[in-house]
Coordinates of C-alpha atoms in Angstrom, one line a residue:
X1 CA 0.0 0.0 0.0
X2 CA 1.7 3.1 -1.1
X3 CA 2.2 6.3 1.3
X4 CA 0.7 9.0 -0.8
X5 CA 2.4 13.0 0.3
X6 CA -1.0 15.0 0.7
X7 CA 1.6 18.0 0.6
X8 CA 4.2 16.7 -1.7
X9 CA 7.9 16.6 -0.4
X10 CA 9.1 18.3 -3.3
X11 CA 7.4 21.6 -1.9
X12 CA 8.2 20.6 1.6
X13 CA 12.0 20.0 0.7
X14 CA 12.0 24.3 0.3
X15 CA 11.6 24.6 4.1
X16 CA 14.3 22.3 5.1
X17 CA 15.9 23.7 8.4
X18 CA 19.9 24.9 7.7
X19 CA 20.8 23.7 11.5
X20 CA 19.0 20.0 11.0
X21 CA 19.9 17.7 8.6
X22 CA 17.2 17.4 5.7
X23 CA 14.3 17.6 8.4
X24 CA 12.1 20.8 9.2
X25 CA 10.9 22.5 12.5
X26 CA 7.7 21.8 13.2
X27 CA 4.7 22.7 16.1
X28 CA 1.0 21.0 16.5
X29 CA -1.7 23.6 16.6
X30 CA -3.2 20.7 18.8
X31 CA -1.1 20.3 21.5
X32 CA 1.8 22.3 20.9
X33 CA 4.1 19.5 20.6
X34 CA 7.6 20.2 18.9
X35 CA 9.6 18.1 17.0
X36 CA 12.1 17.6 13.9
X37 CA 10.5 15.6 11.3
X38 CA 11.6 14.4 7.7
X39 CA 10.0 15.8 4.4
X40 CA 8.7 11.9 4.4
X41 CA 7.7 11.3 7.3
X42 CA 4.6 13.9 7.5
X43 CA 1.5 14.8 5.6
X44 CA 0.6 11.3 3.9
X45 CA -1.6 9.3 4.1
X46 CA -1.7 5.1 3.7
X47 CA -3.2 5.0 -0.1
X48 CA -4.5 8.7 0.3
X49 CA -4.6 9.1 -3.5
X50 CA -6.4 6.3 -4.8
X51 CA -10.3 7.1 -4.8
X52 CA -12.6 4.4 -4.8
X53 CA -15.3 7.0 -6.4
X54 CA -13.2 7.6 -9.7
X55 CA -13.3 5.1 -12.4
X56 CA -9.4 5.7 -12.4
X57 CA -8.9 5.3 -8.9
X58 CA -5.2 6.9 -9.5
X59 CA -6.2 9.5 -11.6
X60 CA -4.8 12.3 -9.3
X61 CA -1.2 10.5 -9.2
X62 CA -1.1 10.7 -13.0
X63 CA -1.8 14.5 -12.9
X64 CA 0.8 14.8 -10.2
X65 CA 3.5 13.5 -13.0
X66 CA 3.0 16.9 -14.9
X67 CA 3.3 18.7 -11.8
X68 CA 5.7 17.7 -9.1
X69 CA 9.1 17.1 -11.1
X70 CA 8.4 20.5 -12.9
X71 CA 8.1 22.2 -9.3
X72 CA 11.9 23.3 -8.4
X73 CA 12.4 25.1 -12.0
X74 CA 9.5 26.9 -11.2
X75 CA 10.0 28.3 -8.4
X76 CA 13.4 29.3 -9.4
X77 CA 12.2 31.0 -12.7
X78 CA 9.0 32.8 -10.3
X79 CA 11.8 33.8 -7.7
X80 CA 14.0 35.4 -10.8
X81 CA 11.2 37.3 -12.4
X82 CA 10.9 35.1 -15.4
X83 CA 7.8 32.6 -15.6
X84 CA 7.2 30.2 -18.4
X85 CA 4.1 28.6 -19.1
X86 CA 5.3 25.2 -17.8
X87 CA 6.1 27.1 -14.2
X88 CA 2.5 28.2 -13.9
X89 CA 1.0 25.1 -14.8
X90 CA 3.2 23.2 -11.8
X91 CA 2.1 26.3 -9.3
X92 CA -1.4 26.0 -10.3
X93 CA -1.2 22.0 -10.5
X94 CA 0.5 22.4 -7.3
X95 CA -2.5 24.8 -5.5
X96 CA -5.1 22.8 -6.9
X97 CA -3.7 19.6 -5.3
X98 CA -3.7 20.8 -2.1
X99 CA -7.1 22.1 -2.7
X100 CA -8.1 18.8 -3.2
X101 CA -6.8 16.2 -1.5
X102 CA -5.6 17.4 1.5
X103 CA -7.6 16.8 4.8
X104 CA -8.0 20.2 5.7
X105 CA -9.3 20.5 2.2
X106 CA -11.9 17.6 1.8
X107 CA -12.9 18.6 5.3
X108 CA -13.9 22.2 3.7
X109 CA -15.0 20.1 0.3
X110 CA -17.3 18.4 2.1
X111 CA -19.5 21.2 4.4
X112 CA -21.2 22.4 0.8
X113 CA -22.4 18.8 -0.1
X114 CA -23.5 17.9 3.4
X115 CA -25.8 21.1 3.4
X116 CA -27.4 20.9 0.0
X117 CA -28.3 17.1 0.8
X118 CA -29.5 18.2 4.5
X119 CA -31.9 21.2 2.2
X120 CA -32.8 18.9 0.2
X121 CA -33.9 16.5 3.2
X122 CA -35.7 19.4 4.8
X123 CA -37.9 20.3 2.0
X124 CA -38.5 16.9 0.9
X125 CA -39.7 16.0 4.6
X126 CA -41.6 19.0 4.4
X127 CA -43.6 17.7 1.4
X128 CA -44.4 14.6 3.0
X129 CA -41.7 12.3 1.5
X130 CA -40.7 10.8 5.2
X131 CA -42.8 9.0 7.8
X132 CA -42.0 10.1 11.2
X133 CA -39.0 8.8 13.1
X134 CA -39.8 5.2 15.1
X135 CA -40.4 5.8 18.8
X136 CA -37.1 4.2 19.7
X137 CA -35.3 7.4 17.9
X138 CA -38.2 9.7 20.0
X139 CA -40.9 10.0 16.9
X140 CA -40.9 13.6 15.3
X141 CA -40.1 14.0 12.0
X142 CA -37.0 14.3 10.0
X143 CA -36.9 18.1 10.5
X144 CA -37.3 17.5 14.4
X145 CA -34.6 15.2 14.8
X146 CA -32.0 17.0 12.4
X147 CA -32.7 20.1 14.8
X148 CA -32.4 18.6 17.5
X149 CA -29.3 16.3 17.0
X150 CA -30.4 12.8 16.7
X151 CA -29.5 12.6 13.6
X152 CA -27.1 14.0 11.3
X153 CA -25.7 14.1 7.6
X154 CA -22.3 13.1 6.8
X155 CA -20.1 13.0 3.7
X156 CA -17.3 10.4 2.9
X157 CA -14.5 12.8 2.5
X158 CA -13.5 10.9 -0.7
X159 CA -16.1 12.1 -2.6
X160 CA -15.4 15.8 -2.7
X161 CA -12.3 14.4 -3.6
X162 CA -13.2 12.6 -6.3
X163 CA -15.3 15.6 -7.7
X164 CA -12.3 18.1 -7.5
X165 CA -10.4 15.4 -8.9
X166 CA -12.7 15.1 -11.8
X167 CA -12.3 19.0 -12.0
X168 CA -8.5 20.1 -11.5
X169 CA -7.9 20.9 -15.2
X170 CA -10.5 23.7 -15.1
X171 CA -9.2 24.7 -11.5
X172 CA -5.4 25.0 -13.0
X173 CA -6.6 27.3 -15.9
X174 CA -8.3 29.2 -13.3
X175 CA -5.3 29.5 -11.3
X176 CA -3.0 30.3 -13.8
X177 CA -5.5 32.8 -15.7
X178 CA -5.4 34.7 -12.5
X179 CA -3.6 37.9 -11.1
X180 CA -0.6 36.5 -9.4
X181 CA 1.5 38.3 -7.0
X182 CA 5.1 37.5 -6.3
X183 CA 6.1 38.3 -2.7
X184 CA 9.6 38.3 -1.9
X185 CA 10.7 38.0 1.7
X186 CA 13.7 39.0 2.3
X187 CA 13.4 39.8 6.2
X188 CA 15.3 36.9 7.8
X189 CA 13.1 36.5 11.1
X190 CA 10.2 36.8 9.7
X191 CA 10.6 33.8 7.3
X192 CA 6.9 32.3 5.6
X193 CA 5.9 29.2 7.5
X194 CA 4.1 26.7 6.0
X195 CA 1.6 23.8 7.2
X196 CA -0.1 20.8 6.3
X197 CA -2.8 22.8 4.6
X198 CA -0.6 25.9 3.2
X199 CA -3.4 27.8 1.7
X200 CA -4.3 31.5 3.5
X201 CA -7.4 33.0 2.2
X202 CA -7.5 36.9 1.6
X203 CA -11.0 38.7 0.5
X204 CA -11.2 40.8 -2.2
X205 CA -12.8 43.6 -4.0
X206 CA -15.3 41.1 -5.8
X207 CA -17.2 38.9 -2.6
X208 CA -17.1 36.4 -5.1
X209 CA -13.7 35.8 -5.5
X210 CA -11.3 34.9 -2.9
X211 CA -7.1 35.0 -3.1
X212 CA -5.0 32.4 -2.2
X213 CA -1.7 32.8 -0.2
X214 CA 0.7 29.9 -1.4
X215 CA 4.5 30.3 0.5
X216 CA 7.2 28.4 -2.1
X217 CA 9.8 28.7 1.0
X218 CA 11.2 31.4 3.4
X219 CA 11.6 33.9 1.4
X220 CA 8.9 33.6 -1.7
X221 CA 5.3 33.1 -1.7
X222 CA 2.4 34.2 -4.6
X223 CA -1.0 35.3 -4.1
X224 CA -3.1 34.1 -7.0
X225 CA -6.5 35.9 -7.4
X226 CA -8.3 34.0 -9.9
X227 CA -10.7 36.2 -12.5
X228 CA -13.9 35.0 -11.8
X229 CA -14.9 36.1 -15.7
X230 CA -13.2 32.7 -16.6
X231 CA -15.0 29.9 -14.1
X232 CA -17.1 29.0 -16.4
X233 CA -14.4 29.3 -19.6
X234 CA -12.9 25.9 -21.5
X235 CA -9.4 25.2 -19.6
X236 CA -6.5 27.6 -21.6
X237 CA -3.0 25.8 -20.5
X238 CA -1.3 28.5 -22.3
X239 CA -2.3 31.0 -19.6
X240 CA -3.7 34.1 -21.9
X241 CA -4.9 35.8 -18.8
X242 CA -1.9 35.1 -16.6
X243 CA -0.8 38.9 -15.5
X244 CA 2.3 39.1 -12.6
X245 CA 3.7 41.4 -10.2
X246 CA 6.6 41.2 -8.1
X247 CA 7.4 42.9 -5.0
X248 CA 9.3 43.0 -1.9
X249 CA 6.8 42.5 1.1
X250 CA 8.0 44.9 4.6
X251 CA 8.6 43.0 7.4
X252 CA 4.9 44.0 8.9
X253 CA 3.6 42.5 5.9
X254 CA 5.4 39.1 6.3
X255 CA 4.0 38.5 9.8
X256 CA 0.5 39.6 8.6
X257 CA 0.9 36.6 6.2
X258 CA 2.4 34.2 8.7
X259 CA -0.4 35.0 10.7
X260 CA -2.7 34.2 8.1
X261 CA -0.7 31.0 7.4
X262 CA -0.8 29.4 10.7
X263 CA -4.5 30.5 11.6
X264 CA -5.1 28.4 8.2
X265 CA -3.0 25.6 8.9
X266 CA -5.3 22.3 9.8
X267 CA -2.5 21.2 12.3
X268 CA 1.1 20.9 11.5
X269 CA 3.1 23.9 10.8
X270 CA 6.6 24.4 9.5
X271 CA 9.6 26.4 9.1
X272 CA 13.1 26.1 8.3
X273 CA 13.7 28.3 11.6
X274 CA 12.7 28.2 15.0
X275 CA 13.5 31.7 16.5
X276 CA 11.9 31.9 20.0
X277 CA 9.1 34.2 18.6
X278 CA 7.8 31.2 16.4
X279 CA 6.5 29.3 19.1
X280 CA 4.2 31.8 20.8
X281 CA 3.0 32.7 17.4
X282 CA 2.1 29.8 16.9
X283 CA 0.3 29.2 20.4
X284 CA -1.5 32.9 19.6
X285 CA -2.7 31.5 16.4
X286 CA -3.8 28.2 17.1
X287 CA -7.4 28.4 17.7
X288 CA -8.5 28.8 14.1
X289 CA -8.8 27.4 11.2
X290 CA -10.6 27.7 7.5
X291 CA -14.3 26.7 7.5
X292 CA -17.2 26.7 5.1
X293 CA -19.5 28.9 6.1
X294 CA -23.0 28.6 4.3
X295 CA -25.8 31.3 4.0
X296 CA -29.6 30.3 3.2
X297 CA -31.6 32.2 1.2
X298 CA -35.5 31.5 0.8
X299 CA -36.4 31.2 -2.9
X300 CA -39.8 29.6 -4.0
X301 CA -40.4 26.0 -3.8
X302 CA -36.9 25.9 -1.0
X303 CA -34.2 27.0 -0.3
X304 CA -30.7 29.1 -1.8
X305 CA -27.4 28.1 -0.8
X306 CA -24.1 30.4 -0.7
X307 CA -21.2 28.8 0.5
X308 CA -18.1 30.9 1.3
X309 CA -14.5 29.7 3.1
X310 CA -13.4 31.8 6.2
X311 CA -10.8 31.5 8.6
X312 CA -12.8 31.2 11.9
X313 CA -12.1 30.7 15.7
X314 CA -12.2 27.3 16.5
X315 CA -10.8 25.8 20.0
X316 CA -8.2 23.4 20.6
X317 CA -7.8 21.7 24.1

């Protein structure tokens, strides 16, 4: 059974610690535990990329050959100021995998589905589709005992897996049709962590359309604001819409993305230095993480869903 990298070591490799050998610094948001792991010995997952709801159960493993081996030119030609095609297609390929198959990101996958089949359960129950509950669950109808907490809806992680699977070419086009932003770190203590889910989310100008906050290492990270004109456009590989900008970040700036970093993080978090200010950031930032949040709006005949990711409080022990 193979051990499939949920965040692949070739990324991981950039935040390799100069004072350990070939291992990182890393923190629980959990616990706060501290240790020194290996590239390979964190994020995976026993068989985590085969998907038992994809007719090619591998699928994602195959896209993964177009992506990860491409990664380290990449980011060298991104860090220099001169991007190819082939470099945005392994940052976008890159984005989108962790936007997929990560926990932390079939954990937010999942909210949307499990709240359009709980709508549809409500108004279905409310047209008489469902006899009431047996007296051994307390009677009352469906509606009672989803409000109440006897029963509730829940989605096999897989399958929002499987559907942004089934989707990642048009998610890479989006990606790389976007407005990406080069952010150069040069402040030495205030180096970008990452995490085991190393995706910050930034609003902006359109409430449709939320910015993503990839770091490549230390000392480089892009935000990629996808055009929301193109969601619904037929994937372009060569990137026609692909506009950069590079900058050096101040030092204020860096933390305000570390912070953003860690409060996304599901529960590991990296960096290739431990200075003693990392630690009690990360115990400040620990009680959050990303969550869908989902506003209902009445329409005739049911109900209107709008689902939106934001990084929210949410206690740790």
């Amino acid at each position: 059974m193979p051990l499939d990298h949920y965040i692949s070591q070739v990324y991981l490799r950039k935040f390799l610690a100069p004072d350990l050998e070939n291992r990182m610094h890393a923190m629980r948001k959990s616990d706060l535990s501290t240790f020194a792991p290996r590239t390979r010995d964190v994020c995976r997952t026993p068989d985590g990329n085969t998907n038992r709801h994809l007719q090619e159960s591998r699928a994602i493993e195959a896209f993964l050959e177009d992506v990860e081996p491409r990664f380290n030119a990449a980011y060298d030609r991104f860090a220099e100021g001169e991007p190819r095609q082939e470099d945005i297609y392994s940052l976008a390929g890159l984005l989108s995998y962790f936007l997929t198959c990560s926990p932390g990101a079939m954990r937010i996958n999942a909210e949307p589905l499990r709240a359009h089949v709980e709508a549809a359960a409500r108004v279905m129950d409310e047209q008489g589709a469902f006899d009431d509950a047996p007296e051994t669950l307390g009677g009352g109808t469906l509606t009672d005992i989803l409000d109440d907490g006897r029963v509730g809806i829940t989605v096999d992680p897989q399958y929002p897996a499987a559907i942004g699977t089934a989707g990642i070419f048009g998610r890479v086009s989006l990606f790389g049709n976007g407005h990406w932003d080069v952010l150069i770190n040069q402040h030495e203590r205030c180096g970008f962590f990452t995490s085991d889910y190393p995706i910050a989310i930034e609003d902006t100008p359109d409430p449709q359309v939320l910015a993503r906050i990839l770091p490549l290492s230390p000392t480089v990270a892009v935000r990629i604001t996808p055009d929301s004109a193109r969601r619904r456009a037929d994937p372009d590989f060569n990137f026609p819409g692909f506009r950069y900008v590079r900058s050096e970040i101040s030092a204020a700036e860096a933390r305000r993305i570390n912070q953003l970093l860690v409060r996304s993080a599901e529960d590991l978090v990296f960096a290739a230095d431990w200075d003693p200010w990392r630690p009690q950031f990360v115990e400040r930032h620990r009680h959050y993480r990303i969550e869908t949040v989902t506003n209902t709006v009445p329409v005739p005949g049911g109900e209107m869903l709008h689902f939106r990711a934001e990084i929210l409080p949410f206690q740790r022990c």
